[in-house]
Coordinates of C-alpha atoms and ligand atoms in Angstrom, one line a residue:
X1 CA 41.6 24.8 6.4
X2 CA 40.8 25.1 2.6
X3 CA 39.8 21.5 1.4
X4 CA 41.8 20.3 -1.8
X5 CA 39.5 20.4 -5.5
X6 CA 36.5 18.6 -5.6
X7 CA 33.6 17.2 -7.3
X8 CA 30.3 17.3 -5.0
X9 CA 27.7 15.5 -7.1
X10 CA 24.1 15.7 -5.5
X11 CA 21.3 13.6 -6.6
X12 CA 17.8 15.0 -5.4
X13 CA 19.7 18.2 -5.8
X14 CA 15.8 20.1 -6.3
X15 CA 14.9 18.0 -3.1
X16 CA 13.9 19.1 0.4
X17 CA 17.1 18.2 1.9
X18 CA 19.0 20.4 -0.3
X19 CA 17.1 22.6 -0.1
X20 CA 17.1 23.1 3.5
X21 CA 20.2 21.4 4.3
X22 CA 22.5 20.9 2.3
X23 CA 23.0 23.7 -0.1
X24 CA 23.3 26.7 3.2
X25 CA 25.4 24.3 4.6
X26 CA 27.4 24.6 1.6
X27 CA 27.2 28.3 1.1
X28 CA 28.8 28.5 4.9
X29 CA 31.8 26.4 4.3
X30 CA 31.8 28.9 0.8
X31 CA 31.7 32.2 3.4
X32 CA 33.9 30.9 5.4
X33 CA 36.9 30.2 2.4
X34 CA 37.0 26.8 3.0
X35 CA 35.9 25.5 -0.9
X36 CA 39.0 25.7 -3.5
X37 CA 38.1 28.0 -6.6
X38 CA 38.3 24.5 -8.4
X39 CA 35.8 22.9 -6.0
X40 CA 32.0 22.4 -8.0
X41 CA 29.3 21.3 -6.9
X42 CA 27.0 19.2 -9.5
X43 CA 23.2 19.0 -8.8
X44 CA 21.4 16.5 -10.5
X45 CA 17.7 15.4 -10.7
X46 CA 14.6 14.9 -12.8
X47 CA 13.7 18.2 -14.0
X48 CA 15.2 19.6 -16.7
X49 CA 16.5 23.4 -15.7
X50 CA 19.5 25.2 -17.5
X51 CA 22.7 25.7 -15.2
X52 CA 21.1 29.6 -14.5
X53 CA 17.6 28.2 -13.5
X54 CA 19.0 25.8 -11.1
X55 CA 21.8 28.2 -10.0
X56 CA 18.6 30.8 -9.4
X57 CA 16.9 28.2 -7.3
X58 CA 19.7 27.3 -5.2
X59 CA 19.9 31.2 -4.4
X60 CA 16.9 31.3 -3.2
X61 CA 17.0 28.7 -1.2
X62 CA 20.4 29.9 0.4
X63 CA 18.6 33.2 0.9
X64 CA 15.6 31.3 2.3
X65 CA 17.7 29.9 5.1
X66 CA 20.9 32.1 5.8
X67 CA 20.3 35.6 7.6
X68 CA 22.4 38.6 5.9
X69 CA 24.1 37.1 2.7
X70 CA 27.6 37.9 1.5
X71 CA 27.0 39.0 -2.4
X72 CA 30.4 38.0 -3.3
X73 CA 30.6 34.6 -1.3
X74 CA 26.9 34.4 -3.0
X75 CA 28.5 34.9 -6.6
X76 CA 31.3 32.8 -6.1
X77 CA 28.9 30.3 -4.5
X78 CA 26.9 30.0 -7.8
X79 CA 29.7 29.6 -10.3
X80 CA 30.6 26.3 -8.9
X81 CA 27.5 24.8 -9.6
X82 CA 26.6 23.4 -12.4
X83 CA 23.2 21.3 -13.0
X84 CA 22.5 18.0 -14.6
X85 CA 19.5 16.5 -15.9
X86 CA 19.0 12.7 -15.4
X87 CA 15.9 10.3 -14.8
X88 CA 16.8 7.6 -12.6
X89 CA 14.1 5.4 -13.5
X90 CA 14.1 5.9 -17.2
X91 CA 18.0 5.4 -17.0
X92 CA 18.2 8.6 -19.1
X93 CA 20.8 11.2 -19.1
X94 CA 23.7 9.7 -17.8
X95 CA 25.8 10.8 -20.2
X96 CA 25.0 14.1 -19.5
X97 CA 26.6 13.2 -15.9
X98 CA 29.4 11.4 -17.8
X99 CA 30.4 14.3 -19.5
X100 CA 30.5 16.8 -16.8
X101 CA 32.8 15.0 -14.7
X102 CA 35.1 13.8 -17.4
X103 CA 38.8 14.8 -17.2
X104 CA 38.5 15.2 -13.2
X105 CA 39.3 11.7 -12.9
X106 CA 42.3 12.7 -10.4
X107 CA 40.2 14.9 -7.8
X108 CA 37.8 13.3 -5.0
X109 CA 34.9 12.7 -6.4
X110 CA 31.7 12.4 -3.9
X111 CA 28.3 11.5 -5.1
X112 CA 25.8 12.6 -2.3
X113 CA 22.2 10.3 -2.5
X114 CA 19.8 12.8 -1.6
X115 CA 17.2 11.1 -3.2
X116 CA 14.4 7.6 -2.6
X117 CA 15.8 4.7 -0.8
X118 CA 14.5 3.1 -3.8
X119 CA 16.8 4.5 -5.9
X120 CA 20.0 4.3 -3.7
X121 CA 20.9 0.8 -5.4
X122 CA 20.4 1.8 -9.0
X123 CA 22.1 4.7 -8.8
X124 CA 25.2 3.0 -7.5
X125 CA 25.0 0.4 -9.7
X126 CA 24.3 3.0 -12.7
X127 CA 27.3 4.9 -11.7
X128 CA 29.6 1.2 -11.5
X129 CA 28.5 0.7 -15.0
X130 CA 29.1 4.0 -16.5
X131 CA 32.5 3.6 -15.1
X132 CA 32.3 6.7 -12.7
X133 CA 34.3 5.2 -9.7
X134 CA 38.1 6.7 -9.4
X135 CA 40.0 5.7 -6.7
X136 CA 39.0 9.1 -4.8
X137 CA 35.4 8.1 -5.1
X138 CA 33.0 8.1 -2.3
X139 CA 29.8 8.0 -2.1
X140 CA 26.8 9.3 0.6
X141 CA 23.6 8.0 1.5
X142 CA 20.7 9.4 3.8
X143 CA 18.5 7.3 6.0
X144 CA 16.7 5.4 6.0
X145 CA 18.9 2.4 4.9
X146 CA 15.9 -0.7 4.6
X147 CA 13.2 -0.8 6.3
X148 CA 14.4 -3.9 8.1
X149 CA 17.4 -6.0 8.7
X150 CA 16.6 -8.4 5.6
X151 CA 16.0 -5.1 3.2
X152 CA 19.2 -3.2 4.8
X153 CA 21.3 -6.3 4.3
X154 CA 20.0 -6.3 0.2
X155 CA 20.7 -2.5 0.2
X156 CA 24.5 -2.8 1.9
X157 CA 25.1 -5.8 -0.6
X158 CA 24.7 -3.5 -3.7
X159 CA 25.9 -0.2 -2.9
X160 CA 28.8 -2.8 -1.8
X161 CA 29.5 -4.5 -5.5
X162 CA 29.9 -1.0 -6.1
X163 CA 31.9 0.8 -3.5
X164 CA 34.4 -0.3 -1.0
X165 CA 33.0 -0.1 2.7
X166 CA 36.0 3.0 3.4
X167 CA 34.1 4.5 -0.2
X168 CA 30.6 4.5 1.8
X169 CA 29.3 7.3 4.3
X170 CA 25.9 6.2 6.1
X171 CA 25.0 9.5 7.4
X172 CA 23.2 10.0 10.8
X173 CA 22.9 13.8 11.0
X174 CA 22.7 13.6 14.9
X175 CA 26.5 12.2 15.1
X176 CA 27.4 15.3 13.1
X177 CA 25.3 17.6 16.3
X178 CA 27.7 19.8 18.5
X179 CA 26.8 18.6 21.7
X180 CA 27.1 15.0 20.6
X181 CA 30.3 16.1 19.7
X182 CA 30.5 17.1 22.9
X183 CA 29.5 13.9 24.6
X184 CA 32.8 12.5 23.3
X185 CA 34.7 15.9 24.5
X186 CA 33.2 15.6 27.9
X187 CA 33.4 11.6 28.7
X188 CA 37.4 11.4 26.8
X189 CA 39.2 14.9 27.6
X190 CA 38.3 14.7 31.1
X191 CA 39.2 12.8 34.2
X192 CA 36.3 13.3 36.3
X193 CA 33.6 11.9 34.5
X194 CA 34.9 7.8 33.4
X195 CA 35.8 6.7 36.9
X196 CA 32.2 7.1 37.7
X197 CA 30.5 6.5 34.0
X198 CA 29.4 2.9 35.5
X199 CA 26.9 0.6 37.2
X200 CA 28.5 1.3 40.4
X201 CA 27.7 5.3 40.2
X202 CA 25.0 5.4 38.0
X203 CA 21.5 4.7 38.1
X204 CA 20.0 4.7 34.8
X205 CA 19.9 7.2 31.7
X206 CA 17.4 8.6 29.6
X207 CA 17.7 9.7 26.1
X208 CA 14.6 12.2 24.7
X209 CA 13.9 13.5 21.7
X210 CA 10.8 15.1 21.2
X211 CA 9.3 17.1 18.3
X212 CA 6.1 19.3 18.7
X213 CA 5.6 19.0 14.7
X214 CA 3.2 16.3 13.1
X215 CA 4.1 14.1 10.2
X216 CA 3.6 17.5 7.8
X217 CA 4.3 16.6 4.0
X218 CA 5.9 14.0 5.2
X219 CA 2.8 11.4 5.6
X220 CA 3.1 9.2 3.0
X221 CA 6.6 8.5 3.5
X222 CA 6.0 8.2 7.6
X223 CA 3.2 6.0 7.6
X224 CA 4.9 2.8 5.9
X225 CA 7.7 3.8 8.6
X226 CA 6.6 5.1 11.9
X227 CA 9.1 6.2 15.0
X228 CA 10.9 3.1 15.9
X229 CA 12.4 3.0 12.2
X230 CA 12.5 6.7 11.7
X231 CA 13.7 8.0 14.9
X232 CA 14.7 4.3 17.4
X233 CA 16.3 2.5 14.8
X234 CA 19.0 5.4 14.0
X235 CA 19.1 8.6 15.9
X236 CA 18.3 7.5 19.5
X237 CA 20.7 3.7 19.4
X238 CA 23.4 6.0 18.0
X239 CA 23.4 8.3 21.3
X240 CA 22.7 5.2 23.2
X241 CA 26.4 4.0 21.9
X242 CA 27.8 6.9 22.3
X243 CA 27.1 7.2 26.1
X244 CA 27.5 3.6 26.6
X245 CA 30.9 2.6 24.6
X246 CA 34.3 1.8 25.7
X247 CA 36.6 4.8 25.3
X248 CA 37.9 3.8 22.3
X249 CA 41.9 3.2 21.2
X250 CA 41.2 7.0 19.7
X251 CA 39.3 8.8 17.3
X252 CA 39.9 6.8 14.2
X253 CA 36.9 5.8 12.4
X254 CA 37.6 2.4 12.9
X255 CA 38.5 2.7 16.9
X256 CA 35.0 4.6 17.5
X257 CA 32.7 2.4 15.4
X258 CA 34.2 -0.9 16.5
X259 CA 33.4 0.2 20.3
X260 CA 29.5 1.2 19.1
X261 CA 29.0 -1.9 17.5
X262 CA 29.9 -3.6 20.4
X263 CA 27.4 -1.9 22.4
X264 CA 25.1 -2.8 20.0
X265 CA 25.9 -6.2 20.0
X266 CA 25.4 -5.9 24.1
X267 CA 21.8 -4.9 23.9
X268 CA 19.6 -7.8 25.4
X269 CA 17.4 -9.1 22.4
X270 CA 13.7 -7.9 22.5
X271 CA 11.5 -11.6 23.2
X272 CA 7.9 -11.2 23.2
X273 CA 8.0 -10.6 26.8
X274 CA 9.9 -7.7 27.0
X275 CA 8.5 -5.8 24.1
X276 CA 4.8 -6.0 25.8
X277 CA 7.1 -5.1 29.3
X278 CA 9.3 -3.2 28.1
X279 CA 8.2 -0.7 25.0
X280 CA 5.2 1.4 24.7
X281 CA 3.9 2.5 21.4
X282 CA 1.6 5.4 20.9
X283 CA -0.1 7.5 18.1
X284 CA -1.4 11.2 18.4
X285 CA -4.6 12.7 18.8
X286 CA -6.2 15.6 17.9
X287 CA -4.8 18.4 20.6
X288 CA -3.0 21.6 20.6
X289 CA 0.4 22.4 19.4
X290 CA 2.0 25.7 19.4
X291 CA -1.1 27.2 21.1
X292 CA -3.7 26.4 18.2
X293 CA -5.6 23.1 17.5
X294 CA -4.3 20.6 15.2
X295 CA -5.8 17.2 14.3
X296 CA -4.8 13.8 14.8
X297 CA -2.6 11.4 13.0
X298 CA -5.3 9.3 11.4
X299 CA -7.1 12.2 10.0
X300 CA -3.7 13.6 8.5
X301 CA -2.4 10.6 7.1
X302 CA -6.0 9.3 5.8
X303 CA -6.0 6.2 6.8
X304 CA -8.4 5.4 9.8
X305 CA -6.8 2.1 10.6
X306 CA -3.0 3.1 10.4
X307 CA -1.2 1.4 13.3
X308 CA 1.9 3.3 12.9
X309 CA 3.4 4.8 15.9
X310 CA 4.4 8.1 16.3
X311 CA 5.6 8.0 19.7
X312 CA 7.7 5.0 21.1
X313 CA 9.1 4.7 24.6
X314 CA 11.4 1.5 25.8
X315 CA 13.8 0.5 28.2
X316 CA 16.7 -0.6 27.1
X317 CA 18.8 -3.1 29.2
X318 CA 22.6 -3.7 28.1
X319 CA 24.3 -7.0 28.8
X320 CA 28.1 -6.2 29.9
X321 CA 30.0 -5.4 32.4
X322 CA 30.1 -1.7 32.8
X323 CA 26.3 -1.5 32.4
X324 CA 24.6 -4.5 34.0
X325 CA 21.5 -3.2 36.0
X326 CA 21.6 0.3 34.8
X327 CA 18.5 1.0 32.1
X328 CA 18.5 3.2 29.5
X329 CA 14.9 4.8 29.0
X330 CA 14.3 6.2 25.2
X331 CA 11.5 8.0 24.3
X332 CA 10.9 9.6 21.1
X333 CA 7.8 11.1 19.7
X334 CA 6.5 13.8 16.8
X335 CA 3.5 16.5 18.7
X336 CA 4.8 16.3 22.0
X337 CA 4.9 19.3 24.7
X338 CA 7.8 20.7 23.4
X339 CA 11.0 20.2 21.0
X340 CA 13.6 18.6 23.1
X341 CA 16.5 16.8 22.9
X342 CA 18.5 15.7 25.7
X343 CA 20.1 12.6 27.1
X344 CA 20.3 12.4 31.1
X345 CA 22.9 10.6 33.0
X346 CA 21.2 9.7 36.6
X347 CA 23.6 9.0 39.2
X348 CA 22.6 6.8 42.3
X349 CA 21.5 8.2 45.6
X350 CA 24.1 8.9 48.3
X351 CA 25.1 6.1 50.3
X352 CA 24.8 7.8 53.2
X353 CA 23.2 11.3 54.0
X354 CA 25.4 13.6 57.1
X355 CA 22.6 16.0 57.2
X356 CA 19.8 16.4 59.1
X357 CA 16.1 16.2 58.1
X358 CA 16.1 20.2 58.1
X359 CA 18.9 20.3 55.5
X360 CA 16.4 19.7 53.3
X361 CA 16.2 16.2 50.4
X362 CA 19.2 15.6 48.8
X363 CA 18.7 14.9 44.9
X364 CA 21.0 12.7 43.2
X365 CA 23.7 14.6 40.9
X366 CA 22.4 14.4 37.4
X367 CA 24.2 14.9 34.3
X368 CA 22.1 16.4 31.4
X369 CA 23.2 16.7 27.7
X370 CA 21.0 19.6 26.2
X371 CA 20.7 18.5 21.9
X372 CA 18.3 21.0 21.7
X373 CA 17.3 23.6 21.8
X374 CA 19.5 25.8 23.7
X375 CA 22.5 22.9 23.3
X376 CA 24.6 22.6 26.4
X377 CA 25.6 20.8 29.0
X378 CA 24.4 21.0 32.8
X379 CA 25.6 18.9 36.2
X380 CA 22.9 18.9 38.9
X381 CA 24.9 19.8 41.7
X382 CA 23.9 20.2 45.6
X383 CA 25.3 23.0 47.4
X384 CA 24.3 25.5 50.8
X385 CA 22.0 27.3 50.4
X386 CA 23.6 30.8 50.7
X387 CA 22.5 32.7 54.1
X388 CA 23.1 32.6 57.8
X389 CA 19.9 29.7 58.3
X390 CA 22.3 27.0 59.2
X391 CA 22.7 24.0 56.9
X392 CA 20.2 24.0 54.2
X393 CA 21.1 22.3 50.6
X394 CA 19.7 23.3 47.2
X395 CA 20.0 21.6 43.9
X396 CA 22.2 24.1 41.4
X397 CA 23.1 23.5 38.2
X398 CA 26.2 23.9 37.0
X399 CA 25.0 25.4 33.3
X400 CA 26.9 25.4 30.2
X401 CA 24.6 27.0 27.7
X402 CA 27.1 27.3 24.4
X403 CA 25.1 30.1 22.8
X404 CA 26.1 32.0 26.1
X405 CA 29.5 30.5 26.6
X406 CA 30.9 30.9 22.9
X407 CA 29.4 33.8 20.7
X408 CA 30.1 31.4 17.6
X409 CA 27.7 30.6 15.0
X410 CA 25.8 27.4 15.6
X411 CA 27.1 25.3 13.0
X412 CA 24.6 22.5 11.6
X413 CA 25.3 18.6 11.6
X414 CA 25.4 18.8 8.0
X415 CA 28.3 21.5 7.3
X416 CA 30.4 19.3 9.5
X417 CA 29.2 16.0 7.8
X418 CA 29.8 17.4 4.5
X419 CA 33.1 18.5 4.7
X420 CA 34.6 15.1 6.3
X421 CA 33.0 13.3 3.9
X422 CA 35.2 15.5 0.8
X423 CA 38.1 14.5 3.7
X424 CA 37.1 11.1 3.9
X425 CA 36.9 10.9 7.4
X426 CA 34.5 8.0 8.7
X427 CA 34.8 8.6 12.1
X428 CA 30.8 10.5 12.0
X429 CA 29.4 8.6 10.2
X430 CA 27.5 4.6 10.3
X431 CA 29.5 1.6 9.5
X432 CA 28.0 -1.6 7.4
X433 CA 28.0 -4.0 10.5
X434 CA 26.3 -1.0 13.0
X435 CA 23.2 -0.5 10.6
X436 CA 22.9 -4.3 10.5
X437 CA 23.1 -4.9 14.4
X438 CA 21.1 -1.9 15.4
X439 CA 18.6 -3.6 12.8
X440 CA 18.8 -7.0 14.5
X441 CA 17.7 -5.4 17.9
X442 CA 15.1 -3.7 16.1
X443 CA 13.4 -6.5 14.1
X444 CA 12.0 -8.5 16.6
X445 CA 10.1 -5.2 18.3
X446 CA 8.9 -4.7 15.0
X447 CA 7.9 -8.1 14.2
X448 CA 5.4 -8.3 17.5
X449 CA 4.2 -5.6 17.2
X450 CA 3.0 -6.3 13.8
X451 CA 1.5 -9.0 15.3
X452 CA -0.4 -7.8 18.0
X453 CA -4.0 -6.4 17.3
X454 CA -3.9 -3.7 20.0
X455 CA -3.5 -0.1 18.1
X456 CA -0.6 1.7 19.5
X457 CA -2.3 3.7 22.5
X458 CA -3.9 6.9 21.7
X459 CA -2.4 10.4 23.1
X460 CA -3.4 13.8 23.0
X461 CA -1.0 16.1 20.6
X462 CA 0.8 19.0 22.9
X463 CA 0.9 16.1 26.0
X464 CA 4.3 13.7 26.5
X465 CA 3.0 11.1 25.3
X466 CA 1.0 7.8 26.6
X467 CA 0.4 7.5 30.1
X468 CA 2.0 4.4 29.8
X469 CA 4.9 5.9 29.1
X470 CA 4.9 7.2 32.3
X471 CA 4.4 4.2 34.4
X472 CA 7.2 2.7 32.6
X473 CA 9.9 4.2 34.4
X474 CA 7.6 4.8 37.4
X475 CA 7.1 1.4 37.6
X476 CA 10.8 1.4 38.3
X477 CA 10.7 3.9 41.0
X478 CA 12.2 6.8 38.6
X479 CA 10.8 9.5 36.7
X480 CA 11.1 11.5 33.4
X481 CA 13.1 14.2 33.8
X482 CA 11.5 17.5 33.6
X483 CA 12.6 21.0 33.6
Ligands
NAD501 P1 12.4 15.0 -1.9 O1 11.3 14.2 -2.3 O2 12.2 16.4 -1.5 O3 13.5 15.1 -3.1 C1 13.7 14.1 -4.0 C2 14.7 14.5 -5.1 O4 14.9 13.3 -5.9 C3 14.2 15.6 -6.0 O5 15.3 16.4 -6.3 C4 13.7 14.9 -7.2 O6 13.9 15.7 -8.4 C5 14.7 13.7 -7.3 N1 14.1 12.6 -8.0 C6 12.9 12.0 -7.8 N2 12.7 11.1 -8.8 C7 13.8 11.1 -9.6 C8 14.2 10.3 -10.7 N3 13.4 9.4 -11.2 N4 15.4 10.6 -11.3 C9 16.2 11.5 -10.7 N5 15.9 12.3 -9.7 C10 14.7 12.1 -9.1 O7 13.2 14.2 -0.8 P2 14.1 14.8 0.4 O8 13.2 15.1 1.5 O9 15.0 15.8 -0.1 O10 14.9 13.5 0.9 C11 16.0 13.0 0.2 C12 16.7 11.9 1.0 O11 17.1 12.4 2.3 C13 15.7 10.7 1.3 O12 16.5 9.6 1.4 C14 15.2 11.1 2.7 O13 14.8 9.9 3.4 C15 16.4 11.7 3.3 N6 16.2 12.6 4.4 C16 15.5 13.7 4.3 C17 15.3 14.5 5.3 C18 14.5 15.9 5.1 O14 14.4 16.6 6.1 N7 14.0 16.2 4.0 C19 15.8 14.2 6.6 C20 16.5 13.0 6.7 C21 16.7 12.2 5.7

């Protein structure tokens, strides 16, 4: 459905993110009809380029990222954007800004911060003062929000003398991901899965995301952050809440978010003792990724005592009734085996097995939630093994692979993210109180680890990580799952 008029204003628009994100997913959502001809789109940043410079720039990046372009979606893409120069820091050229979006007082108006942390709060507070804020004003901002609670808390407090909370979209680009979508599909459209999403049927789930790539150009940024605020802190407690909630009164922003943060507020606080049990830090080697050599993270980041992780693993205990005994293992980690993202939902053994030793083992039914690549879902099933040799049982999966089961495009997080934000829909995106309380639980792993002397244990880039990674769950009795 076409979205009503628009003004899309992007700070950092000459950025990486727009770059690769945000402007193709714009150009989609152009392709597909779905911008009004009196939607723009204002990019605004530093340099100073002429409307036709940036427009050229944008068009190559588009043509960077899309396969076979449509010249007249392309041209029609282009003359809704206009470019401002302004200086953040210098407080220059907001006038500029003012002027452009003068006399569009009465459409939504959404600014889009892809730009520094560091400049999140002046912006806002730049664009309170100039008197930008109409009623249909929202406003976007990228991770990651603080760098603790203390600093998240100072962040939320001015971009909140600015906006109201409903104004505010804390993006997490996972929540926008099809299959997490997915997860809410699967869990609240069907009746077979919540009778048996409990302690009582359930063992323990795993949540993985793994990248194969290094820090990259990102070093300088990564080192004063590392994986538990880059990856933990966001990304992975956000799946964590979304396998874990309540089903929630329905999909209303408010109904969804209020069941995560009380997940979040269930997590069993990380003392001393359980972050030495409980969570393993690690930090890559020299090794072999993608089948050539590639150094270690000291040598890229150069800084031979950096104790930033780049792999974390923990187990994660929640206090409440549906989940009480059941871990949740994450693991995270940048130059790992392979890129994978999946959460697995372990059910518990059978209480009792019919069969005879000959049958063969039985496994336990798993349920695994493919992210990427190949998204899709998959139930480990046990069936007979086909054939006239009696009763023997084989594990099968029952394979949803959406590539193969709908020949659709694969839309990205951000073309979905975008377009509820022009809507206004908060249902995707962080609320005040979650950032702060997923904060909370990650503070005090933060603060003792900072405290202990022990570097974060070495690993080998193209391995999984730590070896005592591995004897965390094994020490448990339970393994990673593995293709
Ligand atoms: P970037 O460094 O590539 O781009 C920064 C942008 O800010 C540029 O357009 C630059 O011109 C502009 N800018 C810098 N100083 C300015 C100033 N003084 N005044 C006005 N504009 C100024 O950054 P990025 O990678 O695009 O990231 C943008 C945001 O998105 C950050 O918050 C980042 O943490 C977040 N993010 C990025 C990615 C990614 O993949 N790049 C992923 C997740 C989150």
């Amino acid at each position: 459905k076409q979205l009503e008029p628009f003004d899309l204003i992007v700070f950092g628009g000459t950025g990486d993110l727009a770059h690769r994100k945000l402007l193709p997913a714009l150009y989609y959502r152009e392709l597909d009809g779905q911008l009004h001809d009196n939607a723009r789109i204002i990019a605004v940043s530093r340099r100073d380029l002429s409307d036709d410079e940036y427009r050229e720039w944008a068009r190559k990046s588009v043509a960077s990222q899309v396969n076979g372009l449509c010249d007249l979606a392309m041209q029609r893409f282009m003359e809704r954007i206009t470019y401002v120069s302004l200086n953040v820091d210098e407080n220059t050229g907001w006038e500029n800004l003012e002027q452009v979006l003068a006399g569009r007082e009465d459409i939504t108006r959404a600014f889009y911060l892809s730009v520094s942390p560091k400049f999140f709060g002046p912006i806002c507070s730049a664009i309170g003062e100039h008197g930008l804020v109409t009623e249909e004003t929202r406003v976007t901002i990228e991770k990651p929000i603080g760098h603790d609670g203390e600093s998240a808390h100072a962040v939320n407090e001015t971009i909140g003398s600015v906006f109201k909370e409903h104004q505010i979209f804390r993006i997490d680009h996972y929540l926008g991901k099809e299959t997490v979508q997915n997860l809410m599909a699967l869990r609240f459209a069907n009746v077979l899965f919540e009778p048996l999403w409990n302690s009582a049927h359930i063992d323990h789930v795993q949540i993985t995301v793994a990248e194969t790539l290094g820090v990259e150009s990102r070093a300088g940024y990564y080192d004063t952050a590392g994986a538990l605020r880059d990856m933990v802190q966001n990304h992975l407690l956000q799946l964590l809440c979304l396998v874990a909630m309540e089903p929630p009164e329905s999909m209303e922003a408010d109904s969804v978010r209020d069941e995560k943060l009380k997940v979040l507020k269930a997590l069993v606080p990380m003392d001393e003792d359980r972050v030495n049990r409980n969570t393993v830090r690690g930090q890559y080697r020299a090794g072999a990724s993608a089948g050539g050599a590639v150094g270690g993270y000291l040598e890229e980041v150069g800084n031979p005592h950096s104790m930033t992780e780049t792999f974390v693993a923990a187990k994660v205990e929640i206090a409440n009734w549906r989940w009480a005994g059941v871990p949740f293992y994450m693991r995270t980690g940048k130059r790992l085996a392979s890129r994978l993202s999946e959460i697995v939902i372990q059910f518990k053994d059978l209480p009792h097995s019919i069969f005879l030793e000959e049958a063969g083992q039985i496994a336990a039914n798993q349920l695994i939630i493919r992210l990427q690549p190949d998204e899709g879902v998959k139930m480990q099933l046990m069936i007979k093994d086909p054939g006239p040799g009696g009763m023997r049982l084989r594990k099968v999966p029952l394979d949803m692979s959406f590539a193969e089961a709908f020949k659709v495009r694969n839309v990205d997080a951000y073309e979905r993210l975008i377009i509820d934000m022009i809507r206004g829909n908060q249902t995707l995106f962080m609320r005040r109180d979650e950032v702060e309380a997923a904060w909370k639980w990650v503070d005090p792993i933060l603060e003792h680890w900072a405290n202990d002397k022990e570097p974060p244990k070495g690993y080998t880039s193209g391995t999984w990580g730590p070896s005592a990674s591995i004897a965390l769950i094994e020490r448990d009795g339970r393994t990673w799952h593995e293709e």
